[in-house]
Amino acid sequence: MINPPFPSSDPKCPPSHLRDESRFQGVQAELKTPADHRALAELAVKSLERGQPMTFQGARTGLCGGCVPLAGQAVSLTLLDRPISLEETPEGFELRVQPGYDLASLGRDLSRRRFDFISAKVKAETLSAFRSRPYFWPPDPGERTATIGGLASTRAAGPGAHRYGSVAEHIAGLNFLMADGQERSVRRGRHFFRNGRMLLPGGQELAVDPSRLGLSEEADLLDLLIGSQGMYGLITSLDLKLAPAPAHVWALVFFLDSEEKAAALADVFLAEPLSPLVSLDYLDEASLKMVLSLRKTASKLLEIPPPPLGAAAAVLLEFHSNDESEIESAAAKALAGCQKVGGDPDQSWALTDAEAEKMRIVRHAVPEGLGGRLDQIRAKGYPVFNVASDFTRPGPSLTRCLAEYRRDLKAQNLEAVIFGHAKDNNLHVNILTENVSQTKRALELMADWLGRARETGGKLFQEHGVGKLKRELFAQAEKKETVDAWRTVKKTLDPHALFNPQNMLAD
Amino acid sequence: MNRIQTSNVILVLLEEAEQGLSPLSHSLLRAAGELAKQGQLLVYGLLVVGARGLPGLETFVSLGMSKIVAFSGLETPTAQQAAECLIAAIKRYRPQIVLVGANERGREIAPLAAAACRTGLTADCTGLRLENGLLIQTRPAFDGNLLAEIVTPLARPQMASVRLSAPADEGPGLVNSPVRAVEAPAALGLAPTAEILPAPKPARDLLVLNRTRLDSADDLEKAPVVVAAGLGLNGPEGVAKAAWLADKIGAALGGTRAVVERGWLPGDRQIGLSGRTIRPGLLIALGVSGSVQFMAGVGARTIVAVNSDPRAPILGLAQFGMVIELEELWPEFEEIFS
Amino acid sequence: MTKTDLIDQNRPCRLPEEFIILDLRLAVCLKQVPSGQSGETDPRKGFVLRSGPGRLNPFDGSAIELAMSLKDRFGASVDLISMGPKQAEQTLLEALCLGPDRAFLISDPALVGSDSLATARALALTLSLLGPYDLVVCGLTTIDGGTSQVPPSLSRLLGWPFAGRLCKVVGLNEKELHFQQRYQDELLEATLPLPGVVSTLRESFTPRLPSIKAKLAPKKVTVLSALDLARSPLLANQESLRTETVDVAQAEGFSFGRSGGGPAKKTEPPADPAEFDPALYFGEKGSPTKIQAIRKPKPPNRVTVRPTAAEAAAVILEAVKAVKS
C-alpha cells in the first residue's frame, strides 16, 4: 500500500467503501482515513465521547458485510499498514503489526526477511537472529489482500487450518481500544474466564458462559476478541506468532473422474494419517469449470494448465516438513490411495516449494470466479446473493455428506458449486439463485443443513463470520442461549453500540 | 593479436514506415548525430529496400547522414536477411559504432550480426555517449532499479540496440535531445550520397509462407500502450471518451474491477489481480485509484496517471501524475487528439 | 512436407495406430532466475549474487513445453541444457519431472560474469559436444535483465538458421519445422530448415505440471565444467570463436552442423584440449562487453496539480511517442 501524497479532508465516502466482497450495500457515511495510530486513537476517542458509531474497514474483502457502514462513520484502517516491531520470545518470534497490514505484504516481507518497521527500536541482534532461518505465519487464508485486523475480526482460517488451526492460534496478543476510550494490551492467558466470569482490563466484570459462545471453559479475552467482528472495540495492533518455515512444501492435486471417487479419496486421507499433511481440500466439477472459465480473464491462471478433460472433481493436499523423505513417502502413500479408489495416478499434479503457490492460485480462483458470476447475474438486473454455507459438520464421511447435499439439491431443483476443506466437512456449498423462488428454497435448504450440523456439534459460522448478511440466519439457527450470550458480551463491552453497529446482532 | 581497424563511421540500421522513416529510426539518427559530434564521426544510414527502391535522397537532408547504404532486392526481409545486409555493410565500411533500434525485429537482427562479428552488443540502451572513442552504453540493470554503464573495450564494431524511454529518465543521455538539423562534418546542407548494393542471401533461412496483419490495439496483454479506465470517469460516457482517446493514440483499452462490475466495460477488459496482467511500455490510467488489486496486474515501464483525488495511491507510483478532473480535460482533448 | 495435425499443447496426444516416429533430437536451453524480486547485486561486478531459491525462467517453461509436445507427438528425444551456478541443478531436476530424457548443467567459476555472447559460446560448445541436435528451443528472453540476445547469437555460432517468437507449432518432419511466429503487428506462418534454433513466447505454450508419479521417480543431472567443453567439435576452428583477434572479414570462416538435409558429420575436436583456456571464451575476460559502472537512476516522479489540457495532452503524447518506436 502506498501512502498518498496529500492527506485530504474530503468527507465523501466513495461507493467502493460502501461495500465489501459480498456486494452488500451500505448507507452513505462519512469516511475517515486516519494516517497513523495517533490520529486513529484521537478519532476513536472523540467519536466515543460524541456517541458517533464507527464501522471499521480493512481491505473490504469480507463476505458478510461486516465492514459495510449502515450508521455513523466508516473508518478505514488502510493507512495503518505497516509492521511495528519484532521481538524474540522463548517460542520464537513475535511480529507486532498495525491492523491494516495485509497478508500479501506479510508474506513478501517474511520471504525477503526485510520489514519496513515503524518502530526504530528493533534490536539488531533480534533481526539477525530472525534472518538466520526462514519464518512464516501459518494461517494461510486464500484472500491475500485481506488485512490482519480483518482476519482477526473474523477468526479467519485457511486450508492449513487442518493442521494449524485458525488465526487465533497464532496471535499472541493485541492492543485493544475499548468503549471507555482506553487502549489496553490483551495477551494470552492474562484475562480469562472462571466459572462464567471474567475480569476485564479496566475493572469491569463480564458474566457469561463461554461455552455458549463456542469457547472453552478456560477461554481468555483474546479468544473472545478474535472473531468478534469489531463489535467490542477497536484492535489497534496485533502480535503475530511466527513459526520456522518448513524446509519443504509440496502441493499435490489429484483429478478424479467422478465425485464419488474423489470423496472416497479424501476420506482415505482423513482416515489414514499422512504425517506432513497440513491441508486437504475438495473441488467439485462446477468448481473446476469455474477455474476453466476464469482462465479467459485472469492472466495468472494462464501460466497453469487447465484441469485435464474428464476431471469431475479434485482433491488437493499440501505437505509441510523439514524432512523431504517424509514428504516423499507420504506422497507415495497418497498415490497408492489414489489407485485404491480407482483413480489414475497420471492425472495428478505435484508442485514443490515456490511452485506450490500455483495450487493456491487454482484453489482461490473458485471463490473469485464465483464473485465474477455474481456480477454477471446482477448486471442482468436482479439483486442476487450467493446462498453459501460456511459451517462444519463433524461426524459423517465426506462421501456421505456430499451425497446428502447432492440429493437435497436435486430434490429442490437447485445447482451448487461445492468446494472446501474435507476435515469436519467444512464445505462451502454455493447456491447461485436467479429468482425469488430459488432463493427461498435455497435458504430453507441451508437452514435444514445447519440444523443437521448443529446436531453433531458443528460450528455454524466458521470462516466468514456473520457480519450483517447472516444476522437473521444467525438468530434463527443458533440456540437462543447462544444469541443471548453474544448480546450480553456486546452490552458489557459496548453498551452504546458504537463499535461496528449492526454486526451480528439485529437490534 | 591484431587490433581491428575501423573507420570513422557510425552505422545506423534504419526502418521505413508509412511515410519516410519510422520514429525509432529518427531517434537513432538523433543519437548518432550527437555521437558524431562528440567523436568527429560520420553517420551512415542503412536501409533494406524492396522493389520500390530508395526514396528520394532529399528527404534525408536534415537527418545528419553522410551516406545512405541501401540493399535492394528484399521486400520484407527476415531477421537473418537483414542481419546479412548489416554484416555486409560492417565488412565494407568497418564502422566503429553500429546502432540498431530495439524493437522486436531489431532484437533479432542485432545479435545475429554481433555474433557474426564476434563483437559486443548492448541491448535496450537508454543512453549513449562517447568518451575517448569508447561508447558508454547505459541500460537498465537487473530488475530495472539500477542503471548499468557498459563498454566494449576491444571488439569492434561497438554495437548497441537503442530503446526510447519516457523523457527525463536519466543522466547524460542524448537519446531524447530535441530534433534539430545536425550538421554532417563533410557536407553541410547537402543530401547524403547513396550506395546501392545487392542484398546478400543467407544460405539457410526460414521461409515465410504467409503473413496476417494484427490489430495490436485489440490485444490487451501485448499492447505497448494501454489506457485504463477507472471509476473516476464517472460513468459509461466517461469510459467511452477514454476508449476514444485510446483509439486515437493506438492504445488498447482496459479497466478496473469497479468499472467492469458496473458493466461499463466487458469482463475481459478487467486489469488486476483477478483480471488480466498487462506489461505495456506505457500505461495511461484515467480516474484509476491504483488499488493493490489493480496494480497487481500492472507491470508498466511508465505510468501517466490522471485522477482528481490527490489521495489516489497511483499518484505515488506514476512517473507523471496529474491531479485534475478528467471532465475538465475532455473538451480540449477532443481538439488536440483529433 | 508431411501433413500433420495441429498440436494441442495442453493435451498429451494418444498416438494413433499408424504414428510417425521421427528420430530427431531436441535440446532446450534454459536458465534458472532468481525467484521473486532480485537478490543483492554486486556493484563492482554487476551481476546478481543469487540469494534464495531460484526458479525456472518462465519463458523457458514454454520452450520445454514446445519440445515436450513434439516428443509426445513424434517421439523425439529432449535434452535440457543450462548454464549457471550449482544451484541451477535444482531447476533442472524439477524440469526433468516434466518428461525430458536428460539434463546437463554447465557450471564453472570460469563462466561467471559471461555476457550474452560468451554465454552463447558456452551453449554452442555444449550443444556441439552433446549433439548432433536437430532443433534447439530457447525461451524468448529471461526475466532477470533479459536481452533476448542469446538464442540468435547461439544460432549464428552454430551456423544454423534462426526463428524467434514462436507461438504455435504446426508440424515437423526430418527436414523442417512448420510454425507460427507472433510479432506485435503481424502473425507469420513459416518453416525453418533443420537443424535450427527457435525461441518461444512466454504465454504460447502453457507448461504442463509434473504428475506425482513423475515427481517421485529418480532423476539426475550431469554437470559439465568449462574444461569439458574443450572436447567440443565446434572448437576445431578455435580462432573463429574468439573476439579480439578476429577481423570481421574472416569471422565467418567455419560452419558447423548439417548442410543440405543429410545426416550430421562430426568434425574432429582440437588436437590438444590442454591448450584450451576458458578465459579466452567465457567469463569477464572472454566477454566482449564489460560493465563499467552501476548507478541509481534519478526517480522521475512528478505530480502536477491542475495542468492545462494542453500540458496534459503533451505529456501523454510524448510518452506515447517514446514507446511507439
mmCIF file of N, CA and C in Angstrom, chain B residues 1-2 4 24 80 84 91 94 104-105 108 112 116 118 121 123 142-143 145 147 149-155 164-165 204-212 214 219 222 250 316 319-324 328 332-333, chain C residues 38 46 48 149 152 156 161-165 182-191 193-194 203 240 243-244 246-248 251 254 260 288-290 292-295 297 300-304 306-307 309 322 324-325:
data_model
loop_
_atom_site.group_PDB
_atom_site.id
_atom_site.type_symbol
_atom_site.label_atom_id
_atom_site.label_comp_id
_atom_site.label_asym_id
_atom_site.label_seq_id
_atom_site.Cartn_x
_atom_site.Cartn_y
_atom_site.Cartn_z
ATOM 1 N N MET B 1 48.220 -10.471 -31.625
ATOM 2 C CA MET B 1 46.802 -10.081 -31.726
ATOM 3 C C MET B 1 46.682 -8.822 -32.550
ATOM 4 N N ASN B 2 45.932 -8.900 -33.600
ATOM 5 C CA ASN B 2 45.723 -7.689 -34.387
ATOM 6 C C ASN B 2 44.534 -6.928 -33.837
ATOM 7 N N ILE B 4 41.491 -4.584 -34.421
ATOM 8 C CA ILE B 4 40.645 -4.455 -35.602
ATOM 9 C C ILE B 4 40.664 -3.006 -36.064
ATOM 10 N N LEU B 24 11.378 5.475 -34.493
ATOM 11 C CA LEU B 24 12.568 4.932 -33.836
ATOM 12 C C LEU B 24 13.815 5.264 -34.649
ATOM 13 N N GLN B 80 17.337 -12.793 -40.472
ATOM 14 C CA GLN B 80 18.643 -13.203 -40.988
ATOM 15 C C GLN B 80 19.023 -12.434 -42.240
ATOM 16 N N GLU B 84 22.299 -10.200 -42.562
ATOM 17 C CA GLU B 84 23.332 -10.372 -43.593
ATOM 18 C C GLU B 84 23.659 -9.044 -44.251
ATOM 19 N N LYS B 91 31.320 -5.140 -42.908
ATOM 20 C CA LYS B 91 32.570 -5.571 -43.550
ATOM 21 C C LYS B 91 33.061 -4.511 -44.509
ATOM 22 N N ARG B 94 33.462 -0.885 -42.165
ATOM 23 C CA ARG B 94 34.195 -1.029 -40.905
ATOM 24 C C ARG B 94 33.865 0.071 -39.901
ATOM 25 N N GLU B 104 11.062 -5.292 -31.834
ATOM 26 C CA GLU B 104 11.064 -6.757 -31.889
ATOM 27 C C GLU B 104 12.024 -7.287 -32.936
ATOM 28 N N ARG B 105 12.017 -6.655 -34.091
ATOM 29 C CA ARG B 105 12.884 -7.155 -35.166
ATOM 30 C C ARG B 105 14.341 -6.821 -34.880
ATOM 31 N N GLU B 108 16.313 -9.168 -32.895
ATOM 32 C CA GLU B 108 16.776 -10.407 -33.547
ATOM 33 C C GLU B 108 17.946 -10.094 -34.477
ATOM 34 N N LEU B 112 22.276 -11.302 -34.218
ATOM 35 C CA LEU B 112 22.778 -12.134 -35.318
ATOM 36 C C LEU B 112 24.026 -11.510 -35.915
ATOM 37 N N ALA B 116 28.013 -12.716 -35.484
ATOM 38 C CA ALA B 116 28.812 -12.970 -36.686
ATOM 39 C C ALA B 116 30.147 -12.255 -36.599
ATOM 40 N N ARG B 118 31.521 -11.473 -33.851
ATOM 41 C CA ARG B 118 32.101 -11.829 -32.553
ATOM 42 C C ARG B 118 32.351 -10.581 -31.720
ATOM 43 N N LEU B 121 27.462 -6.502 -27.946
ATOM 44 C CA LEU B 121 26.198 -5.824 -28.224
ATOM 45 C C LEU B 121 25.529 -5.539 -26.899
ATOM 46 N N ALA B 123 21.997 -4.368 -25.349
ATOM 47 C CA ALA B 123 20.611 -4.271 -25.773
ATOM 48 C C ALA B 123 19.855 -3.239 -24.952
ATOM 49 N N PHE B 142 19.193 -5.503 -14.293
ATOM 50 C CA PHE B 142 18.504 -6.448 -13.439
ATOM 51 C C PHE B 142 17.026 -6.133 -13.334
ATOM 52 N N ASP B 143 16.503 -5.832 -12.184
ATOM 53 C CA ASP B 143 15.061 -5.628 -12.136
ATOM 54 C C ASP B 143 14.662 -4.201 -12.429
ATOM 55 N N ASN B 145 15.811 -1.433 -11.292
ATOM 56 C CA ASN B 145 16.014 -0.413 -10.272
ATOM 57 C C ASN B 145 17.351 0.283 -10.383
ATOM 58 N N LEU B 147 20.903 1.326 -13.037
ATOM 59 C CA LEU B 147 21.376 1.523 -14.406
ATOM 60 C C LEU B 147 22.782 0.988 -14.514
ATOM 61 N N GLU B 149 26.327 0.928 -16.854
ATOM 62 C CA GLU B 149 27.069 1.548 -17.945
ATOM 63 C C GLU B 149 28.036 0.508 -18.481
ATOM 64 N N ILE B 150 27.883 0.211 -19.755
ATOM 65 C CA ILE B 150 28.583 -0.923 -20.361
ATOM 66 C C ILE B 150 29.459 -0.422 -21.496
ATOM 67 N N VAL B 151 30.632 -1.026 -21.633
ATOM 68 C CA VAL B 151 31.531 -0.673 -22.728
ATOM 69 C C VAL B 151 32.000 -1.941 -23.432
ATOM 70 N N THR B 152 32.423 -1.749 -24.667
ATOM 71 C CA THR B 152 33.047 -2.836 -25.435
ATOM 72 C C THR B 152 34.470 -2.402 -25.705
ATOM 73 N N PRO B 153 35.394 -2.769 -24.810
ATOM 74 C CA PRO B 153 36.724 -2.166 -24.893
ATOM 75 C C PRO B 153 37.515 -2.527 -26.147
ATOM 76 N N LEU B 154 37.456 -3.774 -26.566
ATOM 77 C CA LEU B 154 38.366 -4.179 -27.630
ATOM 78 C C LEU B 154 37.669 -4.560 -28.934
ATOM 79 N N ALA B 155 36.546 -5.275 -28.816
ATOM 80 C CA ALA B 155 35.926 -5.783 -30.032
ATOM 81 C C ALA B 155 35.311 -4.636 -30.823
ATOM 82 N N LEU B 164 13.781 3.750 -26.747
ATOM 83 C CA LEU B 164 13.374 5.035 -26.203
ATOM 84 C C LEU B 164 12.710 4.810 -24.871
ATOM 85 N N SER B 165 12.972 5.721 -23.967
ATOM 86 C CA SER B 165 12.266 5.651 -22.699
ATOM 87 C C SER B 165 11.468 6.925 -22.549
ATOM 88 N N ARG B 204 20.832 -20.717 -45.410
ATOM 89 C CA ARG B 204 19.681 -21.440 -44.905
ATOM 90 C C ARG B 204 18.918 -20.496 -43.998
ATOM 91 N N ASP B 205 17.641 -20.328 -44.277
ATOM 92 C CA ASP B 205 16.883 -19.312 -43.580
ATOM 93 C C ASP B 205 15.448 -19.785 -43.465
ATOM 94 N N LEU B 206 14.695 -19.149 -42.603
ATOM 95 C CA LEU B 206 13.302 -19.533 -42.525
ATOM 96 C C LEU B 206 12.578 -19.018 -43.760
ATOM 97 N N LEU B 207 11.531 -19.715 -44.102
ATOM 98 C CA LEU B 207 10.763 -19.390 -45.294
ATOM 99 C C LEU B 207 9.371 -18.982 -44.836
ATOM 100 N N VAL B 208 8.998 -17.737 -45.132
ATOM 101 C CA VAL B 208 7.676 -17.268 -44.683
ATOM 102 C C VAL B 208 6.630 -17.735 -45.678
ATOM 103 N N LEU B 209 5.593 -18.386 -45.187
ATOM 104 C CA LEU B 209 4.539 -18.890 -46.060
ATOM 105 C C LEU B 209 3.420 -17.870 -46.205
ATOM 106 N N ASN B 210 3.024 -17.267 -45.109
ATOM 107 C CA ASN B 210 2.065 -16.170 -45.224
ATOM 108 C C ASN B 210 2.126 -15.277 -44.003
ATOM 109 N N ARG B 211 1.564 -14.078 -44.145
ATOM 110 C CA ARG B 211 1.531 -13.098 -43.073
ATOM 111 C C ARG B 211 0.106 -12.622 -42.868
ATOM 112 N N THR B 212 -0.239 -12.368 -41.602
ATOM 113 C CA THR B 212 -1.525 -11.745 -41.311
ATOM 114 C C THR B 212 -1.258 -10.528 -40.463
ATOM 115 N N LEU B 214 -1.945 -7.918 -37.628
ATOM 116 C CA LEU B 214 -2.687 -7.983 -36.372
ATOM 117 C C LEU B 214 -3.042 -6.584 -35.939
ATOM 118 N N ASP B 219 -5.308 -6.386 -28.473
ATOM 119 C CA ASP B 219 -4.722 -7.392 -27.613
ATOM 120 C C ASP B 219 -4.166 -6.764 -26.341
ATOM 121 N N LYS B 222 -0.657 -7.688 -24.913
ATOM 122 C CA LYS B 222 0.547 -7.477 -25.708
ATOM 123 C C LYS B 222 0.681 -6.036 -26.174
ATOM 124 N N GLY B 250 -3.740 4.856 -30.495
ATOM 125 C CA GLY B 250 -3.363 3.485 -30.837
ATOM 126 C C GLY B 250 -3.089 2.629 -29.625
ATOM 127 N N GLY B 316 1.376 8.131 -6.380
ATOM 128 C CA GLY B 316 2.691 7.872 -5.811
ATOM 129 C C GLY B 316 3.501 6.894 -6.648
ATOM 130 N N GLN B 319 5.044 7.865 -13.033
ATOM 131 C CA GLN B 319 6.148 8.768 -13.375
ATOM 132 C C GLN B 319 5.600 10.168 -13.620
ATOM 133 N N PHE B 320 4.386 10.231 -14.154
ATOM 134 C CA PHE B 320 3.751 11.517 -14.426
ATOM 135 C C PHE B 320 2.353 11.481 -13.871
ATOM 136 N N GLY B 321 2.107 12.264 -12.828
ATOM 137 C CA GLY B 321 0.787 12.280 -12.233
ATOM 138 C C GLY B 321 0.166 13.643 -12.431
ATOM 139 N N MET B 322 -1.138 13.628 -12.625
ATOM 140 C CA MET B 322 -1.842 14.903 -12.792
ATOM 141 C C MET B 322 -3.103 14.869 -11.961
ATOM 142 N N VAL B 323 -3.229 15.880 -11.098
ATOM 143 C CA VAL B 323 -4.423 15.939 -10.261
ATOM 144 C C VAL B 323 -5.393 16.903 -10.907
ATOM 145 N N ILE B 324 -6.367 16.351 -11.557
ATOM 146 C CA ILE B 324 -7.367 17.189 -12.234
ATOM 147 C C ILE B 324 -8.554 16.318 -12.590
ATOM 148 N N GLU B 328 -12.632 18.173 -17.067
ATOM 149 C CA GLU B 328 -12.082 19.467 -17.472
ATOM 150 C C GLU B 328 -11.170 19.341 -18.667
ATOM 151 N N GLU B 332 -10.957 20.091 -24.539
ATOM 152 C CA GLU B 332 -9.781 20.437 -25.344
ATOM 153 C C GLU B 332 -9.101 19.208 -25.916
ATOM 154 N N PHE B 333 -9.186 18.106 -25.189
ATOM 155 C CA PHE B 333 -8.597 16.874 -25.728
ATOM 156 C C PHE B 333 -9.217 16.523 -27.077
ATOM 157 N N SER C 38 14.643 -9.484 -7.244
ATOM 158 C CA SER C 38 16.042 -9.890 -7.396
ATOM 159 C C SER C 38 16.778 -9.801 -6.062
ATOM 160 N N GLY C 46 28.621 -6.290 -11.108
ATOM 161 C CA GLY C 46 27.413 -6.019 -11.855
ATOM 162 C C GLY C 46 26.482 -7.183 -12.067
ATOM 163 N N VAL C 48 24.069 -10.414 -10.528
ATOM 164 C CA VAL C 48 23.273 -10.693 -9.347
ATOM 165 C C VAL C 48 23.918 -11.794 -8.524
ATOM 166 N N GLN C 149 19.260 -11.848 -26.500
ATOM 167 C CA GLN C 149 20.374 -11.970 -27.441
ATOM 168 C C GLN C 149 20.894 -13.383 -27.584
ATOM 169 N N PRO C 152 19.510 -15.855 -30.783
ATOM 170 C CA PRO C 152 20.057 -15.594 -32.128
ATOM 171 C C PRO C 152 21.577 -15.737 -32.184
ATOM 172 N N ARG C 156 23.852 -18.243 -34.666
ATOM 173 C CA ARG C 156 24.932 -17.791 -35.538
ATOM 174 C C ARG C 156 26.228 -18.544 -35.274
ATOM 175 N N PRO C 161 20.088 -21.730 -39.014
ATOM 176 C CA PRO C 161 19.073 -20.681 -39.158
ATOM 177 C C PRO C 161 18.295 -20.486 -37.851
ATOM 178 N N PHE C 162 17.680 -19.312 -37.753
ATOM 179 C CA PHE C 162 17.007 -18.932 -36.515
ATOM 180 C C PHE C 162 15.598 -18.423 -36.797
ATOM 181 N N ALA C 163 14.681 -18.770 -35.916
ATOM 182 C CA ALA C 163 13.335 -18.196 -35.982
ATOM 183 C C ALA C 163 12.907 -17.880 -34.553
ATOM 184 N N GLY C 164 12.457 -16.658 -34.346
ATOM 185 C CA GLY C 164 12.105 -16.253 -32.993
ATOM 186 C C GLY C 164 10.609 -16.082 -32.821
ATOM 187 N N ARG C 165 10.205 -15.955 -31.557
ATOM 188 C CA ARG C 165 8.835 -15.583 -31.221
ATOM 189 C C ARG C 165 7.814 -16.590 -31.712
ATOM 190 N N ARG C 182 4.755 -14.749 -33.774
ATOM 191 C CA ARG C 182 3.902 -13.618 -33.490
ATOM 192 C C ARG C 182 4.725 -12.384 -33.167
ATOM 193 N N TYR C 183 4.522 -11.365 -34.000
ATOM 194 C CA TYR C 183 5.111 -10.065 -33.708
ATOM 195 C C TYR C 183 3.984 -9.132 -33.306
ATOM 196 N N GLN C 184 4.356 -7.964 -32.859
ATOM 197 C CA GLN C 184 3.343 -7.059 -32.346
ATOM 198 C C GLN C 184 2.290 -6.759 -33.380
ATOM 199 N N ASP C 185 2.709 -6.570 -34.632
ATOM 200 C CA ASP C 185 1.749 -6.141 -35.641
ATOM 201 C C ASP C 185 1.439 -7.212 -36.669
ATOM 202 N N GLU C 186 2.054 -8.379 -36.563
ATOM 203 C CA GLU C 186 1.676 -9.416 -37.519
ATOM 204 C C GLU C 186 1.945 -10.825 -37.023
ATOM 205 N N LEU C 187 1.216 -11.738 -37.648
ATOM 206 C CA LEU C 187 1.348 -13.156 -37.374
ATOM 207 C C LEU C 187 1.900 -13.788 -38.637
ATOM 208 N N LEU C 188 3.009 -14.521 -38.510
ATOM 209 C CA LEU C 188 3.584 -15.160 -39.694
ATOM 210 C C LEU C 188 3.517 -16.662 -39.581
ATOM 211 N N GLU C 189 3.331 -17.301 -40.721
ATOM 212 C CA GLU C 189 3.446 -18.753 -40.762
ATOM 213 C C GLU C 189 4.683 -19.063 -41.594
ATOM 214 N N ALA C 190 5.558 -19.911 -41.074
ATOM 215 C CA ALA C 190 6.837 -20.117 -41.764
ATOM 216 C C ALA C 190 7.369 -21.507 -41.494
ATOM 217 N N THR C 191 8.409 -21.855 -42.235
ATOM 218 C CA THR C 191 9.110 -23.104 -41.968
ATOM 219 C C THR C 191 10.581 -22.788 -41.763
ATOM 220 N N PRO C 193 14.401 -24.681 -41.888
ATOM 221 C CA PRO C 193 15.109 -25.925 -42.184
ATOM 222 C C PRO C 193 15.887 -26.386 -40.956
ATOM 223 N N LEU C 194 15.945 -27.689 -40.769
ATOM 224 C CA LEU C 194 16.674 -28.222 -39.632
ATOM 225 C C LEU C 194 18.092 -28.606 -40.052
ATOM 226 N N GLU C 203 3.628 -16.923 -23.249
ATOM 227 C CA GLU C 203 2.297 -17.440 -22.919
ATOM 228 C C GLU C 203 1.782 -18.428 -23.943
ATOM 229 N N SER C 240 37.970 -18.707 -34.750
ATOM 230 C CA SER C 240 36.746 -18.023 -35.131
ATOM 231 C C SER C 240 35.805 -17.788 -33.944
ATOM 232 N N THR C 243 37.141 -13.311 -29.724
ATOM 233 C CA THR C 243 36.702 -11.979 -30.128
ATOM 234 C C THR C 243 37.812 -11.091 -30.645
ATOM 235 N N GLU C 244 38.736 -10.769 -29.784
ATOM 236 C CA GLU C 244 39.622 -9.651 -30.138
ATOM 237 C C GLU C 244 40.494 -9.904 -31.352
ATOM 238 N N VAL C 246 39.703 -11.418 -33.982
ATOM 239 C CA VAL C 246 39.002 -11.721 -35.227
ATOM 240 C C VAL C 246 38.809 -10.472 -36.072
ATOM 241 N N ASP C 247 39.233 -10.540 -37.251
ATOM 242 C CA ASP C 247 38.911 -9.497 -38.199
ATOM 243 C C ASP C 247 37.572 -9.853 -38.807
ATOM 244 N N VAL C 248 36.766 -8.866 -38.898
ATOM 245 C CA VAL C 248 35.396 -9.135 -39.325
ATOM 246 C C VAL C 248 35.330 -9.948 -40.601
ATOM 247 N N ALA C 251 35.478 -13.608 -40.054
ATOM 248 C CA ALA C 251 34.704 -14.186 -38.965
ATOM 249 C C ALA C 251 33.879 -15.402 -39.371
ATOM 250 N N PHE C 254 33.928 -20.617 -40.652
ATOM 251 C CA PHE C 254 33.555 -22.006 -40.419
ATOM 252 C C PHE C 254 32.037 -22.128 -40.368
ATOM 253 N N GLY C 260 22.696 -29.016 -46.297
ATOM 254 C CA GLY C 260 21.688 -29.738 -47.071
ATOM 255 C C GLY C 260 20.739 -30.419 -46.125
ATOM 256 N N PRO C 288 32.999 -9.776 -24.726
ATOM 257 C CA PRO C 288 33.366 -8.528 -25.402
ATOM 258 C C PRO C 288 32.843 -7.291 -24.673
ATOM 259 N N THR C 289 31.723 -7.412 -23.952
ATOM 260 C CA THR C 289 31.231 -6.222 -23.251
ATOM 261 C C THR C 289 31.626 -6.313 -21.786
ATOM 262 N N LYS C 290 31.779 -5.167 -21.176
ATOM 263 C CA LYS C 290 32.120 -5.119 -19.748
ATOM 264 C C LYS C 290 31.245 -4.082 -19.072
ATOM 265 N N GLN C 292 30.968 -1.220 -16.763
ATOM 266 C CA GLN C 292 31.928 -0.269 -16.222
ATOM 267 C C GLN C 292 31.450 0.294 -14.900
ATOM 268 N N ALA C 293 30.144 0.495 -14.788
ATOM 269 C CA ALA C 293 29.622 1.106 -13.567
ATOM 270 C C ALA C 293 28.166 0.742 -13.393
ATOM 271 N N ILE C 294 27.716 0.783 -12.133
ATOM 272 C CA ILE C 294 26.296 0.600 -11.845
ATOM 273 C C ILE C 294 25.873 1.802 -11.030
ATOM 274 N N ARG C 295 24.791 2.411 -11.401
ATOM 275 C CA ARG C 295 24.355 3.554 -10.603
ATOM 276 C C ARG C 295 22.842 3.579 -10.481
ATOM 277 N N PRO C 297 19.294 5.342 -10.926
ATOM 278 C CA PRO C 297 18.727 6.390 -11.772
ATOM 279 C C PRO C 297 18.027 7.435 -10.904
ATOM 280 N N PRO C 300 12.034 9.567 -11.488
ATOM 281 C CA PRO C 300 11.209 10.652 -12.013
ATOM 282 C C PRO C 300 9.789 10.509 -11.497
ATOM 283 N N ASN C 301 9.378 11.322 -10.596
ATOM 284 C CA ASN C 301 8.008 11.251 -10.127
ATOM 285 C C ASN C 301 7.481 12.656 -10.013
ATOM 286 N N ARG C 302 6.700 13.029 -10.953
ATOM 287 C CA ARG C 302 6.216 14.404 -10.943
ATOM 288 C C ARG C 302 4.703 14.407 -10.907
ATOM 289 N N VAL C 303 4.200 15.046 -9.853
ATOM 290 C CA VAL C 303 2.749 15.196 -9.800
ATOM 291 C C VAL C 303 2.422 16.650 -10.072
ATOM 292 N N THR C 304 1.687 16.877 -11.137
ATOM 293 C CA THR C 304 1.290 18.248 -11.468
ATOM 294 C C THR C 304 -0.137 18.442 -11.010
ATOM 295 N N ARG C 306 -3.559 20.385 -11.344
ATOM 296 C CA ARG C 306 -4.318 21.214 -12.266
ATOM 297 C C ARG C 306 -3.500 21.652 -13.488
ATOM 298 N N PRO C 307 -3.024 20.720 -14.271
ATOM 299 C CA PRO C 307 -2.369 21.109 -15.519
ATOM 300 C C PRO C 307 -3.419 21.604 -16.504
ATOM 301 N N ALA C 309 -5.155 21.529 -20.223
ATOM 302 C CA ALA C 309 -5.391 20.387 -21.103
ATOM 303 C C ALA C 309 -4.231 20.221 -22.072
ATOM 304 N N ALA C 322 7.413 8.039 -27.120
ATOM 305 C CA ALA C 322 8.595 7.366 -26.582
ATOM 306 C C ALA C 322 8.462 5.850 -26.666
ATOM 307 N N LYS C 324 6.185 4.110 -28.728
ATOM 308 C CA LYS C 324 5.821 3.543 -30.015
ATOM 309 C C LYS C 324 6.939 3.686 -31.021
ATOM 310 N N SER C 325 8.083 3.105 -30.696
ATOM 311 C CA SER C 325 9.162 3.181 -31.657
ATOM 312 C C SER C 325 8.877 2.207 -32.767
#
